[in-house]
mmCIF file of C-alpha atoms in Angstrom:
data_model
loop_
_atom_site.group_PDB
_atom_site.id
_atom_site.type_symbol
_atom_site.label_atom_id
_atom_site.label_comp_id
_atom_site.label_asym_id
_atom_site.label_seq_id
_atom_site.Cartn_x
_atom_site.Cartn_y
_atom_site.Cartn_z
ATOM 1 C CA UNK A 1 0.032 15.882 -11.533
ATOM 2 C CA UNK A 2 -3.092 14.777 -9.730
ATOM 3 C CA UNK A 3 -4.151 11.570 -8.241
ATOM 4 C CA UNK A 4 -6.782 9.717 -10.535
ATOM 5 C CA UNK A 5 -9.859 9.277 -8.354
ATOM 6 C CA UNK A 6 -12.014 11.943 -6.358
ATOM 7 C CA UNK A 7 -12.014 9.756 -2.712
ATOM 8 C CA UNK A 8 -8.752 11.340 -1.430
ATOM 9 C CA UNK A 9 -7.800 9.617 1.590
ATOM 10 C CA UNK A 10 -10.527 7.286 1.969
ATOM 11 C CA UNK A 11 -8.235 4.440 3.223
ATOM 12 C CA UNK A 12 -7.479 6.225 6.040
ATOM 13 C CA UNK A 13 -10.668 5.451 7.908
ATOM 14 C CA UNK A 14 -14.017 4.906 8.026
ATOM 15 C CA UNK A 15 -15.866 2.383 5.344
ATOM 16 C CA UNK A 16 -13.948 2.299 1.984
ATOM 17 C CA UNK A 17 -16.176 4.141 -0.901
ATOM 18 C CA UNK A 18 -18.499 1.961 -3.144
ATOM 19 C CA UNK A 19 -18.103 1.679 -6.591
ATOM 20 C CA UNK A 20 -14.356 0.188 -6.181
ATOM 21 C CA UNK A 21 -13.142 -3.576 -5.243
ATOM 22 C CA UNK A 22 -11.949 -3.596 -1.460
ATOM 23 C CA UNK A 23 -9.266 -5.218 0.237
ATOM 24 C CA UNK A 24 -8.381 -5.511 3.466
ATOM 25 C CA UNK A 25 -5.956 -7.457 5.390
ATOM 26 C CA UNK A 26 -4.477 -7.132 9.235
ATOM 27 C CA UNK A 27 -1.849 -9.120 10.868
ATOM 28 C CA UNK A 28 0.473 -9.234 14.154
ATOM 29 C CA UNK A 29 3.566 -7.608 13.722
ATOM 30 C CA UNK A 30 4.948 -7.856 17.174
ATOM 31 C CA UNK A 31 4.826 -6.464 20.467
ATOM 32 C CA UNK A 32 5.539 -3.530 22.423
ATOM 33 C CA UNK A 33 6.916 -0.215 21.104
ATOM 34 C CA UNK A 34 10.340 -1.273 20.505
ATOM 35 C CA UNK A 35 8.527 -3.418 17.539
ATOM 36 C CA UNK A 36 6.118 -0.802 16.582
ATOM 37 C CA UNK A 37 9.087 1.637 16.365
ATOM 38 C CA UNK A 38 11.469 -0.751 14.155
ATOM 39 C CA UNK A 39 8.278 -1.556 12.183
ATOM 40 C CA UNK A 40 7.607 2.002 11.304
ATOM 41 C CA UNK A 41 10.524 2.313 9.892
ATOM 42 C CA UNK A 42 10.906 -0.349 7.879
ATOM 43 C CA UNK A 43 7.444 0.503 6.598
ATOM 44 C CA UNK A 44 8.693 4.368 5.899
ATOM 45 C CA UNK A 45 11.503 2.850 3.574
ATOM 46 C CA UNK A 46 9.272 0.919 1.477
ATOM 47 C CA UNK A 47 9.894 -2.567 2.948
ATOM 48 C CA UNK A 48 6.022 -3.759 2.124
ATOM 49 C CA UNK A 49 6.920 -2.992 -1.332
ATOM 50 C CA UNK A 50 10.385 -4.604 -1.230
ATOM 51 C CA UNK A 51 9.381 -7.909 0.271
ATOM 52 C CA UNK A 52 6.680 -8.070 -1.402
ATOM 53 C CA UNK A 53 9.546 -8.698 -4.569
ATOM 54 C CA UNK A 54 8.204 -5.652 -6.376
ATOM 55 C CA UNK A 55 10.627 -3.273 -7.972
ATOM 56 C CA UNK A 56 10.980 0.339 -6.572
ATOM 57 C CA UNK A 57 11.219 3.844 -8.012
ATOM 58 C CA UNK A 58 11.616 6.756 -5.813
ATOM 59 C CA UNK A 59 11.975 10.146 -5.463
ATOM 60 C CA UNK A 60 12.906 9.675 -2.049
ATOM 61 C CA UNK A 61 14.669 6.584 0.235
ATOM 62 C CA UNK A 62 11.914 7.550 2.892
ATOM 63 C CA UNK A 63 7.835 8.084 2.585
ATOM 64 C CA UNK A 64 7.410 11.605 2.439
ATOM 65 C CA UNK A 65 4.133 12.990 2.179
ATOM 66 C CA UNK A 66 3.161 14.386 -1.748
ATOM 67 C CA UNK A 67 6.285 12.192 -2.588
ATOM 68 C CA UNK A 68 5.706 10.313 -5.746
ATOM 69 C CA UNK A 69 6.766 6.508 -6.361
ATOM 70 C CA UNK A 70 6.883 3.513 -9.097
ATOM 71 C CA UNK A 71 6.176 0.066 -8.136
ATOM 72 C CA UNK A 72 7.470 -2.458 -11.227
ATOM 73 C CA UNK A 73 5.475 -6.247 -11.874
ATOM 74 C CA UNK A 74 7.160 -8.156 -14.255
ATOM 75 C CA UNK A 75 10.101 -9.202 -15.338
ATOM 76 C CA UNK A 76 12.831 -6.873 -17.531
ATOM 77 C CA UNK A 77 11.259 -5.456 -20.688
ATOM 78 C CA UNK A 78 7.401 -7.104 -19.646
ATOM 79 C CA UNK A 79 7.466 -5.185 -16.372
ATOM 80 C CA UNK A 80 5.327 -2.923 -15.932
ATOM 81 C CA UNK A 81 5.551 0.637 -13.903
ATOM 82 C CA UNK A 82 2.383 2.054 -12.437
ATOM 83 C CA UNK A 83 2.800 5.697 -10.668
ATOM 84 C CA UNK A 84 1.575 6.663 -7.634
ATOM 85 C CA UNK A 85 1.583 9.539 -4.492
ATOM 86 C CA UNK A 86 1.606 9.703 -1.387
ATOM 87 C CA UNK A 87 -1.838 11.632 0.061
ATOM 88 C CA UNK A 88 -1.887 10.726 3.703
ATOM 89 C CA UNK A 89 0.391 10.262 6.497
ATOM 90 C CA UNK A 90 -0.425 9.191 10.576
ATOM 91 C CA UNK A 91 2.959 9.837 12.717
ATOM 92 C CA UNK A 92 1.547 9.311 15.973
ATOM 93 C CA UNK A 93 3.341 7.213 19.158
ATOM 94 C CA UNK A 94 1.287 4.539 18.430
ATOM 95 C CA UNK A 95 0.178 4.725 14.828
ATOM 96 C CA UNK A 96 2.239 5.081 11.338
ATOM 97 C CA UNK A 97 1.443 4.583 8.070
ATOM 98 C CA UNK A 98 0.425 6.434 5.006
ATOM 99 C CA UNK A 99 -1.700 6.374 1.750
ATOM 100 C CA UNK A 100 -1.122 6.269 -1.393
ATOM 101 C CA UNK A 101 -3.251 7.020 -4.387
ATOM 102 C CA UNK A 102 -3.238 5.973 -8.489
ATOM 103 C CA UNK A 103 -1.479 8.723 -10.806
ATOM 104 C CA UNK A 104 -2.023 8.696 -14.686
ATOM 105 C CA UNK A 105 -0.499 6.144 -16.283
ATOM 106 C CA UNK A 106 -1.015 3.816 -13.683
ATOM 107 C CA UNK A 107 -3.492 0.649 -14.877
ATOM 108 C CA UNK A 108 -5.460 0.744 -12.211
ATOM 109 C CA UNK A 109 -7.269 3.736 -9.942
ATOM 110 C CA UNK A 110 -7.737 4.250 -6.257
ATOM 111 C CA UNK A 111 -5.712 4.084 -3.269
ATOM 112 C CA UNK A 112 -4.051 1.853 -0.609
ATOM 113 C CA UNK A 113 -3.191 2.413 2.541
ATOM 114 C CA UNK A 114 -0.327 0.905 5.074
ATOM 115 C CA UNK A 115 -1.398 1.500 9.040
ATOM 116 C CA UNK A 116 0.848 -0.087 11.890
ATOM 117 C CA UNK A 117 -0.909 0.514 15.158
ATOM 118 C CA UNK A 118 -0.110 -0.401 18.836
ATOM 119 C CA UNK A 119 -3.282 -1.615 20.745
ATOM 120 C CA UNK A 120 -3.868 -1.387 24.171
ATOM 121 C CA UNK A 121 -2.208 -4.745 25.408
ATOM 122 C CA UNK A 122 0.963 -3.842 23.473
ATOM 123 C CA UNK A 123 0.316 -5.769 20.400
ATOM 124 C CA UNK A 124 1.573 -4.009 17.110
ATOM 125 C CA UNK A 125 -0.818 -4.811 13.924
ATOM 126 C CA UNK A 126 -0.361 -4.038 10.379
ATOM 127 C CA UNK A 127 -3.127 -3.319 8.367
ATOM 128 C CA UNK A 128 -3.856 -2.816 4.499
ATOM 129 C CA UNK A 129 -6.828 -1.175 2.987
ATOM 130 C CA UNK A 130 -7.465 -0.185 -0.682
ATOM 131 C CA UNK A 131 -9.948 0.736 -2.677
ATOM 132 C CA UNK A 132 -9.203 0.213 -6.917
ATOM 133 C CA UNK A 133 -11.089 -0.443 -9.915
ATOM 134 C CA UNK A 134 -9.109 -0.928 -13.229
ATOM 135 C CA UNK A 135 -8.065 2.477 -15.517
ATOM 136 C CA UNK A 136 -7.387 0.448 -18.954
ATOM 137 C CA UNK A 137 -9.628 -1.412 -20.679
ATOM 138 C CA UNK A 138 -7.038 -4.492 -20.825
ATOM 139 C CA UNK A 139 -7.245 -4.786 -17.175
ATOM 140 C CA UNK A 140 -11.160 -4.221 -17.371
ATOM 141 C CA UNK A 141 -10.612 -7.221 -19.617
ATOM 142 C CA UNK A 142 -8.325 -9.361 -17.650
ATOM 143 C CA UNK A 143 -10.289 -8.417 -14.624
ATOM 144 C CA UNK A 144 -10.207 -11.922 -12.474
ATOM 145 C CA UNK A 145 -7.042 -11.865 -13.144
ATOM 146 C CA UNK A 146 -6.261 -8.305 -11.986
ATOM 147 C CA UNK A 147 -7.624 -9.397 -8.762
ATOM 148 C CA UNK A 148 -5.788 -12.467 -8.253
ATOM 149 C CA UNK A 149 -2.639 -10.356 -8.518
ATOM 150 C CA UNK A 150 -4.029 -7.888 -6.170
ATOM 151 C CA UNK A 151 -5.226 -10.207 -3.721
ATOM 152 C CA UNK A 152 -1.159 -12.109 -3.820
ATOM 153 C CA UNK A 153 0.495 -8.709 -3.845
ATOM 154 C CA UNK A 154 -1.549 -7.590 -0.503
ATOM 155 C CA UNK A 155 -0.992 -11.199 0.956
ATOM 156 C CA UNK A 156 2.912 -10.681 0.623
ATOM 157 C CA UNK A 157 2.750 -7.040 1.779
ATOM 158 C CA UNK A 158 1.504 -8.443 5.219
ATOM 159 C CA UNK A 159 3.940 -11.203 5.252
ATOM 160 C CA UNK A 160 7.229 -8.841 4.540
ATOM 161 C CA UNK A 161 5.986 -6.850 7.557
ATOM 162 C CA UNK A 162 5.470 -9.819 9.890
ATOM 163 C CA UNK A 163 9.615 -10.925 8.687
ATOM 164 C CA UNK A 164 10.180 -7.436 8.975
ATOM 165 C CA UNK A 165 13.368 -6.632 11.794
ATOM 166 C CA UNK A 166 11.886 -5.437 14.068
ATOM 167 C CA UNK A 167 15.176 -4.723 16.243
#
């Protein structure tokens, strides 16, 4: 199964493709490499996702790269599963993260992408990008709404990394 949209790994860097709604977001994590280190890994075991109080699928209990994922908004028989895969990673001693892009099925299509980084004074930032525009014509619909959700989802992303442990 492919990915949805033709922009493979666009979140990764540079300007995010037109055409799609952006969002961005970038917050302080910690400091130092003993952060960066126990942020990366709570990142590579889907803790974004997790604290963010959305409901996991996996194929895998670590981000793996061509590993494919569920993320589940909603409650019981109203929530709703949207598939995705991993198309990017960055494991470098002072940047990890990885992208992830829209399979079939899923209601909306693009990619986001989780990035901690270290900067030169020893802060550690996490940063979200994403690109999406909506696959069903019920979200093309509900559109404002769509974003709203978007927007809260990518707000509590950041703020389960900043609670993260971070050792």
């Amino acid at each position: 199964m492919t990915v949805t949209y033709p922009e493979v790994g666009a979140t990764r860097e540079g300007p995010l493709p037109p055409g799609y709604l952006h969002v961005t977001r970038r917050v302080r994590v910690g400091q130092g490499h003993e952060a960066f280190a126990a942020a990366a890994a709570a990142l590579a075991r889907w803790h974004p996702q997790r604290g963010a109080g959305l409901r996991l699928r996996s194929d895998a209990d670590r981000v793996a790269l061509g590993g494919r994922f569920s993320t589940g908004i909603g409650v019981g028989p109203l929530r709703l599963w949207v598939p995705c895969l991993i198309v990017w990673i960055v494991d470098e001693p002072e940047r990890y993260g990885f992208g992830f892009g829209t399979l079939p099925g899923h209601v909306e299509t693009g990619e986001e992408s989780f990035l901690l980084t270290v900067e030169p004074g020893g802060e550690v930032w996490f940063e979200i990008r994403a690109f999406s525009r909506p696959a069903k014509w019920w979200v093309r619909l509900g559109n404002p709404v769509a974003k709203l959700v978007q927007s809260r989802v990518t707000d509590r992303y950041a703020k389960a990394m900043q609670k993260a442990p971070l050792g």
